[in-house]
Short mmCIF file of N, CA, C and O in Angstrom, two decimals:
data_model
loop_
_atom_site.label_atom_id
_atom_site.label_comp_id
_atom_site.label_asym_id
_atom_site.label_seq_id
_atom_site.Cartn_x
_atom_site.Cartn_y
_atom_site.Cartn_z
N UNK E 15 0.85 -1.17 0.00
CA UNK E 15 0.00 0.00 0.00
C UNK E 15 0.90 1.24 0.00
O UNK E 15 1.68 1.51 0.91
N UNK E 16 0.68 2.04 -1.25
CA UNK E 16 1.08 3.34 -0.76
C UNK E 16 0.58 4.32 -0.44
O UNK E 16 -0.56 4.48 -0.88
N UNK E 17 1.16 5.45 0.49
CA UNK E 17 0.51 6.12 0.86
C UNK E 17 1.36 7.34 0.72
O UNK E 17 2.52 7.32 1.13
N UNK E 18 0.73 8.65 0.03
CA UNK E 18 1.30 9.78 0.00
C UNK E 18 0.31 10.76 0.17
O UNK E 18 -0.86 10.83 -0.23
N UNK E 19 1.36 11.84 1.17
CA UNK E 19 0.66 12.99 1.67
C UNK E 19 1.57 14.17 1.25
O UNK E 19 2.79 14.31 1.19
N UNK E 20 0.59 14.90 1.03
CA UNK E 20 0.26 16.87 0.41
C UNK E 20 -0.01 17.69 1.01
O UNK E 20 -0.37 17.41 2.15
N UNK E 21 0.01 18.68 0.73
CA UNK E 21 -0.66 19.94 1.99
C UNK E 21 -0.36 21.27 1.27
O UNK E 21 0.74 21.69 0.91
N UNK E 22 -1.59 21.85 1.13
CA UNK E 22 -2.30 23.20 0.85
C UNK E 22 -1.91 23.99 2.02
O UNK E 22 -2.26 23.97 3.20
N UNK E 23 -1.28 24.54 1.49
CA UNK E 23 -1.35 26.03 2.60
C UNK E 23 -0.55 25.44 3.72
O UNK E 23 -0.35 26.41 4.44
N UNK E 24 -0.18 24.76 4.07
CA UNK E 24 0.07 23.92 5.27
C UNK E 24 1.84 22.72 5.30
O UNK E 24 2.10 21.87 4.45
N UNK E 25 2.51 22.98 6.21
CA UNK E 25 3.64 22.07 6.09
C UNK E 25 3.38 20.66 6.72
O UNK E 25 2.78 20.58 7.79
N UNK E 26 3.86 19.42 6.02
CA UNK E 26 3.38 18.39 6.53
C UNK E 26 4.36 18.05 7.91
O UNK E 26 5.47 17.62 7.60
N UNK E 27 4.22 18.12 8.74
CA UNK E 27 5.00 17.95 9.86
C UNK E 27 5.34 16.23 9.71
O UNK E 27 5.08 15.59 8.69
N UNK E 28 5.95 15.67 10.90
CA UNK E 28 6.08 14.14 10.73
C UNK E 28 5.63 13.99 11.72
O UNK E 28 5.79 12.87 12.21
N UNK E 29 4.96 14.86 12.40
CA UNK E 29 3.79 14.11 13.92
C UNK E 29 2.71 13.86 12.78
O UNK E 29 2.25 12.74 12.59
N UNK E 30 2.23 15.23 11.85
CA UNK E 30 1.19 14.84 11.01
C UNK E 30 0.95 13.89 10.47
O UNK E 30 -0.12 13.29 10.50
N UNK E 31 2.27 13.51 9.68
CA UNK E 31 2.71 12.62 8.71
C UNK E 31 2.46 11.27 9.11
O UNK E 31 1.87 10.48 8.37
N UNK E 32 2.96 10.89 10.48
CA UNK E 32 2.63 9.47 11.46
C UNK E 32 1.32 9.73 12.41
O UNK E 32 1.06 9.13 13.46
N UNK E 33 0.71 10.56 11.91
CA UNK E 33 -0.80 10.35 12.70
C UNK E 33 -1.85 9.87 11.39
O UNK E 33 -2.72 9.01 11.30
N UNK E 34 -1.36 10.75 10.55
CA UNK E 34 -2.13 10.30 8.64
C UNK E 34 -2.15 8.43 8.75
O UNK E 34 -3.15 7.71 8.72
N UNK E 35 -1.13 8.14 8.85
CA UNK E 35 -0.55 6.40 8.19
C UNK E 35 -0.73 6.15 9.60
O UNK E 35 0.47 6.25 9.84
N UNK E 36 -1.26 5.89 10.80
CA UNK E 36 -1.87 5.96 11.37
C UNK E 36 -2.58 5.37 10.97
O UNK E 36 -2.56 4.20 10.58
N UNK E 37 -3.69 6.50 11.04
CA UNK E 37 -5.44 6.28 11.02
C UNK E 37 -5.14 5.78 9.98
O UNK E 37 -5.23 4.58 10.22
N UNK E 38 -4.81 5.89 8.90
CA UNK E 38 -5.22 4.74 7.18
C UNK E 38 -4.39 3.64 7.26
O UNK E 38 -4.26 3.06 6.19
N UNK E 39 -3.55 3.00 8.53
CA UNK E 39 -3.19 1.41 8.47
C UNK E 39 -4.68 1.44 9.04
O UNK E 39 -4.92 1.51 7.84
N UNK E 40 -5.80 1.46 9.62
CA UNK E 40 -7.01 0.75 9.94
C UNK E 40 -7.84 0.93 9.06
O UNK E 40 -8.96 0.65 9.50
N UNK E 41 -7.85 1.39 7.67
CA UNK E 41 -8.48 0.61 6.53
C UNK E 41 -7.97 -0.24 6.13
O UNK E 41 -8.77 -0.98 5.56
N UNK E 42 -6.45 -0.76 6.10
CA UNK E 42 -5.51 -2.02 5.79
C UNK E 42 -6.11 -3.37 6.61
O UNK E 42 -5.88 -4.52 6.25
N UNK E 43 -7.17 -2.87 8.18
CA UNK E 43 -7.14 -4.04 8.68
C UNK E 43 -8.45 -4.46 8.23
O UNK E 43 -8.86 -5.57 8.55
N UNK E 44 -9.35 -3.43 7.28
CA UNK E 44 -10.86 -4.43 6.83
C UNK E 44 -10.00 -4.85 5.22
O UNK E 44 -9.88 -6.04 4.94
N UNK E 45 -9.61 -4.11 4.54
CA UNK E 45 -9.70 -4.99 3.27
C UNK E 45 -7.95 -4.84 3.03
O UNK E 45 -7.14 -3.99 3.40
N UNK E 46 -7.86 -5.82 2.39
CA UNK E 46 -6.26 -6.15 2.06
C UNK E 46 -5.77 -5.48 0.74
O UNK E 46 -4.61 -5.20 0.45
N UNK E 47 -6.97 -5.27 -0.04
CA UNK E 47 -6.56 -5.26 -1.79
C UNK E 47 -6.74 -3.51 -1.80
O UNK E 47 -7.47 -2.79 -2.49
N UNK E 48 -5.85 -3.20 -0.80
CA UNK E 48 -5.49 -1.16 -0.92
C UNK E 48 -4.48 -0.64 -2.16
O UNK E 48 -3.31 -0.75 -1.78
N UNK E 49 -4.52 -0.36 -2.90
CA UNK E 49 -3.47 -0.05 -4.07
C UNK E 49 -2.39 0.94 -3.22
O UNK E 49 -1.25 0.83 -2.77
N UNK E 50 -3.51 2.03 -3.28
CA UNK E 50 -2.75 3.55 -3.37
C UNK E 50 -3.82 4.57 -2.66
O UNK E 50 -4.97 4.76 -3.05
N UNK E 51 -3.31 5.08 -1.73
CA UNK E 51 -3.87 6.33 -0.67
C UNK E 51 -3.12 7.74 -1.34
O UNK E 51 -1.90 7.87 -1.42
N UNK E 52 -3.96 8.60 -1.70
CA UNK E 52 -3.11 9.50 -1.43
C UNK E 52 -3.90 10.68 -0.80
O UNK E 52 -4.64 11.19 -1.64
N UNK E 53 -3.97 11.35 0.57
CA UNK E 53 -4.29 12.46 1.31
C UNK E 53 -3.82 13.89 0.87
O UNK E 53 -2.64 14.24 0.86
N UNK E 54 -4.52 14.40 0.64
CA UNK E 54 -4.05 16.20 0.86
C UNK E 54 -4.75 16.47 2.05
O UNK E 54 -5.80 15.91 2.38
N UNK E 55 -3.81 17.84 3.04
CA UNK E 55 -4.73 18.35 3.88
C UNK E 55 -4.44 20.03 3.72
O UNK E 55 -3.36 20.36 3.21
N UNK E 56 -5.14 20.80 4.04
CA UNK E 56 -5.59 22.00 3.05
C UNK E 56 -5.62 22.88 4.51
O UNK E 56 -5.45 22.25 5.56
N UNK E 57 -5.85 24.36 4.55
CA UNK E 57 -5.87 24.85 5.57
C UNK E 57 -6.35 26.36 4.50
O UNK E 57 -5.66 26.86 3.61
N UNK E 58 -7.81 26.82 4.99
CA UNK E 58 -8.03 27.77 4.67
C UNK E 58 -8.99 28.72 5.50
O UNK E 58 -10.21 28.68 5.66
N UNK E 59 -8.31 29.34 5.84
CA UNK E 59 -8.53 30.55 7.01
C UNK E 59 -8.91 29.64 8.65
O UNK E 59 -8.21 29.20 9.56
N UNK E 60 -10.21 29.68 8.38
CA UNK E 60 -10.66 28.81 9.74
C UNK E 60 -10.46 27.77 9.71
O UNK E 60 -9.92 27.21 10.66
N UNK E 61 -11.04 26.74 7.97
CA UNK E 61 -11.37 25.60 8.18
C UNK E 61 -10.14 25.14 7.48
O UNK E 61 -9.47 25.59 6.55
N UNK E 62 -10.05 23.76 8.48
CA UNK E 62 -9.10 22.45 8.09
C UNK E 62 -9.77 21.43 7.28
O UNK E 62 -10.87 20.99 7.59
N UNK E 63 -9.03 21.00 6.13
CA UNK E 63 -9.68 20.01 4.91
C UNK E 63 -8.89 18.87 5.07
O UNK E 63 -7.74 18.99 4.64
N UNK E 64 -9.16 17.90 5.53
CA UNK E 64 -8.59 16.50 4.85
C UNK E 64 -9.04 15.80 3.88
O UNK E 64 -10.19 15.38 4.02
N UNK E 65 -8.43 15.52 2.84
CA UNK E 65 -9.29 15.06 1.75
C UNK E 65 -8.58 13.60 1.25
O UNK E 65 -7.39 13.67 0.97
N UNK E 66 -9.28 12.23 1.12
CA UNK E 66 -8.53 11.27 0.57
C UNK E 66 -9.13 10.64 -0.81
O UNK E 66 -10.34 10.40 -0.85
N UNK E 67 -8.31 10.36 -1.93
CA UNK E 67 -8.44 9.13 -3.23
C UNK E 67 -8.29 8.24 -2.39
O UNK E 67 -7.88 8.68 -1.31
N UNK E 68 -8.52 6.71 -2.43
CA UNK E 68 -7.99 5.34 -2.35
C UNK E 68 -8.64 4.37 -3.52
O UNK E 68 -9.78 3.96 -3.76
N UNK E 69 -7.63 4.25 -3.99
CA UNK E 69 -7.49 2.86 -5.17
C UNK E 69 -7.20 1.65 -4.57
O UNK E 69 -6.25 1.09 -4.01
N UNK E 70 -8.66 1.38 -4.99
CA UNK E 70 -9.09 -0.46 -4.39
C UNK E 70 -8.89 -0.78 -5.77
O UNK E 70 -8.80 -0.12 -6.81
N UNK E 71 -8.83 -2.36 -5.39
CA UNK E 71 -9.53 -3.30 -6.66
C UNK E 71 -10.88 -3.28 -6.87
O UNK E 71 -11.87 -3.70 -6.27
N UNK E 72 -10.54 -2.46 -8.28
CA UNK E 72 -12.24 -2.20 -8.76
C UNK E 72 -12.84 -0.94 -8.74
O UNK E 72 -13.79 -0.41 -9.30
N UNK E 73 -11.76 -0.53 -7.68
CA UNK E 73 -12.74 1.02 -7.63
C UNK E 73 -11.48 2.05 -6.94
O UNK E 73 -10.30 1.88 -6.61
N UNK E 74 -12.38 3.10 -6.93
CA UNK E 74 -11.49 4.16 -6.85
C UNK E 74 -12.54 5.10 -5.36
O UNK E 74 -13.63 5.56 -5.72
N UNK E 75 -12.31 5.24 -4.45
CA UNK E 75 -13.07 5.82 -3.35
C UNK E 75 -12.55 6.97 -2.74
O UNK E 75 -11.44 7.09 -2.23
N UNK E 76 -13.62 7.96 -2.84
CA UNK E 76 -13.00 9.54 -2.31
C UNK E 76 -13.56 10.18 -0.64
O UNK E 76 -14.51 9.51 -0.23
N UNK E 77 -13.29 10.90 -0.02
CA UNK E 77 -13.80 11.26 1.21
C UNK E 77 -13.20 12.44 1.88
O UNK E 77 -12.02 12.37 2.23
N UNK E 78 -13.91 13.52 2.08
CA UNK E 78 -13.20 14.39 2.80
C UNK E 78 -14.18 15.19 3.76
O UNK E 78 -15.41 15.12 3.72
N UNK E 79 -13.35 16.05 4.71
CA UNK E 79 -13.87 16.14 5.97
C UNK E 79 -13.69 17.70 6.03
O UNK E 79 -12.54 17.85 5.61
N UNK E 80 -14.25 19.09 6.36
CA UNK E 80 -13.77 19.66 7.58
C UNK E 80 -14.24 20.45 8.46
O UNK E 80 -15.38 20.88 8.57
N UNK E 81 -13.16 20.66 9.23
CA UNK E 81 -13.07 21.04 10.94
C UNK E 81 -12.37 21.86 10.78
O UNK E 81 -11.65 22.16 9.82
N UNK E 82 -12.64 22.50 12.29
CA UNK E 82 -11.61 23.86 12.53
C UNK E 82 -10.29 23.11 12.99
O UNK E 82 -9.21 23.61 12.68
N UNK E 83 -10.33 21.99 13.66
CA UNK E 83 -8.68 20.77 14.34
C UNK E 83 -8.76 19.95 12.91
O UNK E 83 -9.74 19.64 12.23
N UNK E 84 -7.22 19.68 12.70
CA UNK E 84 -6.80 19.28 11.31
C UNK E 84 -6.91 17.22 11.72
O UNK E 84 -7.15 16.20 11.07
N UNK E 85 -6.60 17.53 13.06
CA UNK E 85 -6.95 16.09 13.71
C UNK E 85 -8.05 15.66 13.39
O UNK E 85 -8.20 14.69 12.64
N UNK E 86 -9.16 16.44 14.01
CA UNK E 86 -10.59 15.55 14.04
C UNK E 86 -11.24 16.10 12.55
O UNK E 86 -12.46 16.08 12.34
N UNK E 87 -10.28 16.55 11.62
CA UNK E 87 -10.62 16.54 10.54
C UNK E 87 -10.22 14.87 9.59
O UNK E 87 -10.91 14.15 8.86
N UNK E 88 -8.83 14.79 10.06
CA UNK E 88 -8.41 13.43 9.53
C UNK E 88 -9.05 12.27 10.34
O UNK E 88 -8.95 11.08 10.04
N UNK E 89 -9.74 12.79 11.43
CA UNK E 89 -10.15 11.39 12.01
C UNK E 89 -11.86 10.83 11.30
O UNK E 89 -12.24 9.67 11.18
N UNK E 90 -12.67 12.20 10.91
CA UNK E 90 -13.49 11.87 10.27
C UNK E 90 -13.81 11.26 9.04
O UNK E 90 -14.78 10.57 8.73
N UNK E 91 -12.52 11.76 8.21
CA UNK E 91 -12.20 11.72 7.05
C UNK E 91 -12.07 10.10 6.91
O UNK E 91 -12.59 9.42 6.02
N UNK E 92 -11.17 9.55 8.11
CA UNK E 92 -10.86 7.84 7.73
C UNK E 92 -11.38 7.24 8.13
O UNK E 92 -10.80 6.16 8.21
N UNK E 93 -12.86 7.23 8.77
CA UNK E 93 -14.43 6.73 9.57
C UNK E 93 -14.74 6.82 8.25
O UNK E 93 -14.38 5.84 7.59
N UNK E 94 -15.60 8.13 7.34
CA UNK E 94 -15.86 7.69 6.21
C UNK E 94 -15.27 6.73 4.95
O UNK E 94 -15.92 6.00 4.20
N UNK E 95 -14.36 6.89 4.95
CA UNK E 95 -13.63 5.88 3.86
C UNK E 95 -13.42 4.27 4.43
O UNK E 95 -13.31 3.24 3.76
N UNK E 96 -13.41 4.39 5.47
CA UNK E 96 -13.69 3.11 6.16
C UNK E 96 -14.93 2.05 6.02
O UNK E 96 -14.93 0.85 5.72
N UNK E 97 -16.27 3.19 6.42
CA UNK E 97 -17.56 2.84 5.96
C UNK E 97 -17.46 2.94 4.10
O UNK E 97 -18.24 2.11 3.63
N UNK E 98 -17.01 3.42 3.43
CA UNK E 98 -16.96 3.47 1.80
C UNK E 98 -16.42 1.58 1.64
O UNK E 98 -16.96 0.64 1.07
N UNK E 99 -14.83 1.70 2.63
CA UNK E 99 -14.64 0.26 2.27
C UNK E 99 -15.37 -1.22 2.55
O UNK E 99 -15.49 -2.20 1.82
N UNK E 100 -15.81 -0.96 3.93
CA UNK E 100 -16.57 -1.99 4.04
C UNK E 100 -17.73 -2.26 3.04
O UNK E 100 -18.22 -3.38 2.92
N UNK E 101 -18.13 -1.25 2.39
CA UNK E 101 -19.68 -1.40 1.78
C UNK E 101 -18.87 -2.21 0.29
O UNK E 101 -19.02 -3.34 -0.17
N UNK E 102 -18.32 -1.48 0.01
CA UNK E 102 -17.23 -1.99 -1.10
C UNK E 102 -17.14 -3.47 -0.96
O UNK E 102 -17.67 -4.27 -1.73
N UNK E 103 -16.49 -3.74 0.00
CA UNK E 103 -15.47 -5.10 0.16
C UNK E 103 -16.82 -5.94 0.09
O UNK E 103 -16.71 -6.95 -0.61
N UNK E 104 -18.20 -5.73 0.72
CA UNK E 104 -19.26 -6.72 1.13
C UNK E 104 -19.72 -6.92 -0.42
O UNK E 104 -19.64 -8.02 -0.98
N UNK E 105 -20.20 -5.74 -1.06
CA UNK E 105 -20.50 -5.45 -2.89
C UNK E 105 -19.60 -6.75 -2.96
O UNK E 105 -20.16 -7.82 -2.76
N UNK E 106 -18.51 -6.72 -3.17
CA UNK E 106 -17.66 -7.44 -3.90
C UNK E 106 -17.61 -8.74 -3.61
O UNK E 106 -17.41 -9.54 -4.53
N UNK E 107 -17.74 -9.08 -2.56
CA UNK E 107 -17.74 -10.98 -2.03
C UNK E 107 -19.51 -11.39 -2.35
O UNK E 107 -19.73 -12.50 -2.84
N UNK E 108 -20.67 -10.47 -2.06
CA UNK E 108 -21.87 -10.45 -2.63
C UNK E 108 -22.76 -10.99 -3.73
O UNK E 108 -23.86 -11.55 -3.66
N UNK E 109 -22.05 -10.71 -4.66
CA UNK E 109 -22.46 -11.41 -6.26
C UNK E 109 -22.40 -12.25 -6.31
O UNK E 109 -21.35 -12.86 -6.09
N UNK E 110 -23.72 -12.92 -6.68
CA UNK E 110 -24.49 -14.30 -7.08
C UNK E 110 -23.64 -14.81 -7.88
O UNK E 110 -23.87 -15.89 -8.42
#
């Protein structure tokens, strides 16, 4: 899985950087077949943006979040893509 991070307006620190890959190793623990993550997080005036692509097999899934904390912006951000994967992964084992 790769994972690459960006940032608008914003320097990626490496507390950031290891809180990001973080929270997105726990989409690694519902589905295995993760291509490619890649996060931007954005910073404009008040509000904090986390925004993620992830390339599954089969699909391509987007999600973004924001907050005034860049934290509980990324933490929402990888709850939704989480719920995106599970619905995904079930679609996919599903078919008759």
């Amino acid at each position: 899985m790769q994972v690459s991070i960006t940032g608008h307006h914003v320097e990626v620190t490496e507390a950031l950087k290891a809180y990001v890959e973080e929270k997105i190793g726990k989409i690694k623990r519902h589905f295995d077949n993760v291509v490619d993550v890649h996060v931007i997080l954005t910073v404009e005036k008040l509000e904090q943006k986390a925004e993620a692509a992830v390339q599954v097999s089969g699909a391509k899934l987007y999600a973004e979040d924001v907050q005034e904390d860049m934290y509980a912006a990324i933490d929402n951000m990888v709850d939704k893509l989480d719920r995106q994967i599970v619905k995904h992964k079930e679609k996919s084992q599903n078919h008759r």
